[in-house]
Amino acid sequence: AIIIIEKKILIYKFFKKKKMVKSEKSLWVFPDGFILFETFSNSIEEIGDFLITISEPVSRTKLIHEYVLTPYALYAAVTSGMKGNEIIKILRKISKNLLPKTIFRMISICTQFFGK
């Protein structure tokens, strides 16, 4: 619980410095699998559906939705027909930051393991 509170404080401080501007890229992906989705950006329905397919929702407020990538969520994505390289390609396309190597590894390992 303390880690989540500290992370939310850091996120709050980060967004307090930034202006909320509409952008095609609307995700922040952290090395531990934590994902922030800015709902004030474009294409919120498609991105929201994608995130629900590959991750588990943590919190969904008016402007920012929080998700976490988990092996269980990735298993569900694979059973719905998604492939690991598709997930990585879409995350790269809509992420404001470079995807951490840990995310590549997690998605690759989970989707390969579950895809068999």
Short mmCIF file of C-alpha atoms in Angstrom, two decimals:
data_model
loop_
_atom_site.label_atom_id
_atom_site.label_comp_id
_atom_site.label_asym_id
_atom_site.label_seq_id
_atom_site.Cartn_x
_atom_site.Cartn_y
_atom_site.Cartn_z
CA ALA A 1 0.00 0.00 0.00
CA ILE A 2 2.89 2.38 0.76
CA ILE A 3 4.47 1.77 -2.65
CA ILE A 4 1.20 2.58 -4.44
CA ILE A 5 0.78 5.81 -2.47
CA GLU A 6 4.38 6.86 -3.21
CA LYS A 7 3.91 6.10 -6.92
CA LYS A 8 0.68 8.13 -7.01
CA ILE A 9 2.46 11.07 -5.36
CA LEU A 10 5.23 10.93 -7.98
CA ILE A 11 2.65 10.72 -10.78
CA TYR A 12 0.73 13.66 -9.32
CA LYS A 13 3.91 15.77 -9.14
CA PHE A 14 4.78 14.83 -12.72
CA PHE A 15 1.37 15.74 -14.12
CA LYS A 16 1.23 18.93 -12.06
CA LYS A 17 4.26 20.17 -14.04
CA LYS A 18 2.84 19.13 -17.42
CA LYS A 19 0.02 20.81 -19.29
CA MET A 20 -2.76 18.43 -20.25
CA VAL A 21 -2.71 18.70 -24.03
CA LYS A 22 -4.46 16.42 -26.50
CA SER A 23 -1.99 14.11 -28.18
CA GLU A 24 -2.09 10.96 -30.28
CA LYS A 25 0.15 9.27 -27.75
CA SER A 26 -1.70 8.81 -24.51
CA LEU A 27 0.09 6.15 -22.44
CA TRP A 28 2.90 6.12 -19.92
CA VAL A 29 4.33 2.63 -19.39
CA PHE A 30 6.47 2.00 -16.29
CA PRO A 31 9.06 -0.81 -15.85
CA ASP A 32 6.92 -2.62 -13.24
CA GLY A 33 3.98 -2.96 -15.65
CA PHE A 34 2.05 0.04 -14.34
CA ILE A 35 0.28 1.93 -17.16
CA LEU A 36 -1.24 5.41 -17.08
CA PHE A 37 -3.81 6.24 -19.74
CA GLU A 38 -4.72 9.88 -20.35
CA THR A 39 -8.42 9.82 -21.20
CA PHE A 40 -8.39 13.41 -22.43
CA SER A 41 -6.47 12.30 -25.53
CA ASN A 42 -7.77 11.08 -28.89
CA SER A 43 -9.15 7.57 -29.56
CA ILE A 44 -10.04 6.83 -25.95
CA GLU A 45 -12.50 4.04 -26.76
CA GLU A 46 -10.12 1.98 -28.90
CA ILE A 47 -7.19 2.44 -26.52
CA GLY A 48 -9.38 1.70 -23.50
CA ASP A 49 -10.61 -1.54 -25.09
CA PHE A 50 -7.02 -2.54 -25.91
CA LEU A 51 -5.86 -1.87 -22.35
CA ILE A 52 -8.72 -3.86 -20.85
CA THR A 53 -7.73 -6.75 -23.14
CA ILE A 54 -4.05 -6.82 -22.13
CA SER A 55 -4.07 -5.54 -18.53
CA GLU A 56 -6.07 -5.22 -15.34
CA PRO A 57 -7.69 -1.91 -14.37
CA VAL A 58 -6.58 -0.42 -11.05
CA SER A 59 -8.34 2.94 -11.05
CA ARG A 60 -10.43 4.81 -13.61
CA THR A 61 -10.93 8.46 -12.79
CA LYS A 62 -12.26 11.09 -15.16
CA LEU A 63 -8.92 12.10 -16.70
CA ILE A 64 -6.47 9.30 -15.92
CA HIS A 65 -6.98 5.54 -15.92
CA GLU A 66 -4.46 3.24 -14.24
CA TYR A 67 -3.78 -0.32 -15.37
CA VAL A 68 -1.29 -3.07 -14.52
CA LEU A 69 0.14 -5.65 -16.90
CA THR A 70 -0.12 -9.09 -15.32
CA PRO A 71 0.52 -12.61 -16.60
CA TYR A 72 -3.18 -13.40 -16.14
CA ALA A 73 -4.26 -10.44 -18.26
CA LEU A 74 -1.72 -11.34 -20.95
CA TYR A 75 -3.05 -14.92 -20.89
CA ALA A 76 -6.55 -13.54 -21.51
CA ALA A 77 -5.20 -11.43 -24.39
CA VAL A 78 -3.57 -14.49 -25.98
CA THR A 79 -6.77 -16.53 -25.65
CA SER A 80 -8.68 -13.71 -27.37
CA GLY A 81 -6.33 -14.00 -30.35
CA MET A 82 -3.65 -11.35 -29.73
CA LYS A 83 0.03 -12.11 -30.24
CA GLY A 84 2.95 -10.78 -28.23
CA ASN A 85 4.47 -8.83 -31.10
CA GLU A 86 1.09 -7.18 -31.81
CA ILE A 87 0.79 -6.07 -28.18
CA ILE A 88 4.32 -4.62 -28.21
CA LYS A 89 3.74 -2.88 -31.56
CA ILE A 90 0.55 -1.18 -30.34
CA LEU A 91 2.10 -0.19 -27.00
CA ARG A 92 5.07 1.37 -28.84
CA LYS A 93 2.70 3.28 -31.10
CA ILE A 94 0.59 4.82 -28.31
CA SER A 95 3.19 5.20 -25.55
CA LYS A 96 4.68 8.62 -24.80
CA ASN A 97 7.82 7.04 -23.37
CA LEU A 98 10.11 4.32 -24.67
CA LEU A 99 8.95 0.91 -23.52
CA PRO A 100 11.17 -0.49 -20.75
CA LYS A 101 13.05 -3.72 -21.50
CA THR A 102 11.26 -5.44 -18.62
CA ILE A 103 7.95 -4.90 -20.41
CA PHE A 104 9.31 -6.46 -23.62
CA ARG A 105 10.53 -9.47 -21.66
CA MET A 106 7.32 -9.88 -19.68
CA ILE A 107 5.09 -9.71 -22.75
CA SER A 108 7.36 -12.01 -24.79
CA ILE A 109 7.70 -14.64 -22.08
CA CYS A 110 4.03 -14.66 -21.08
CA THR A 111 2.67 -14.75 -24.62
CA GLN A 112 5.12 -17.45 -25.75
CA PHE A 113 4.35 -19.58 -22.72
CA PHE A 114 0.59 -19.18 -22.99
CA GLY A 115 0.53 -19.43 -26.77
CA LYS A 116 1.47 -23.12 -26.70
#
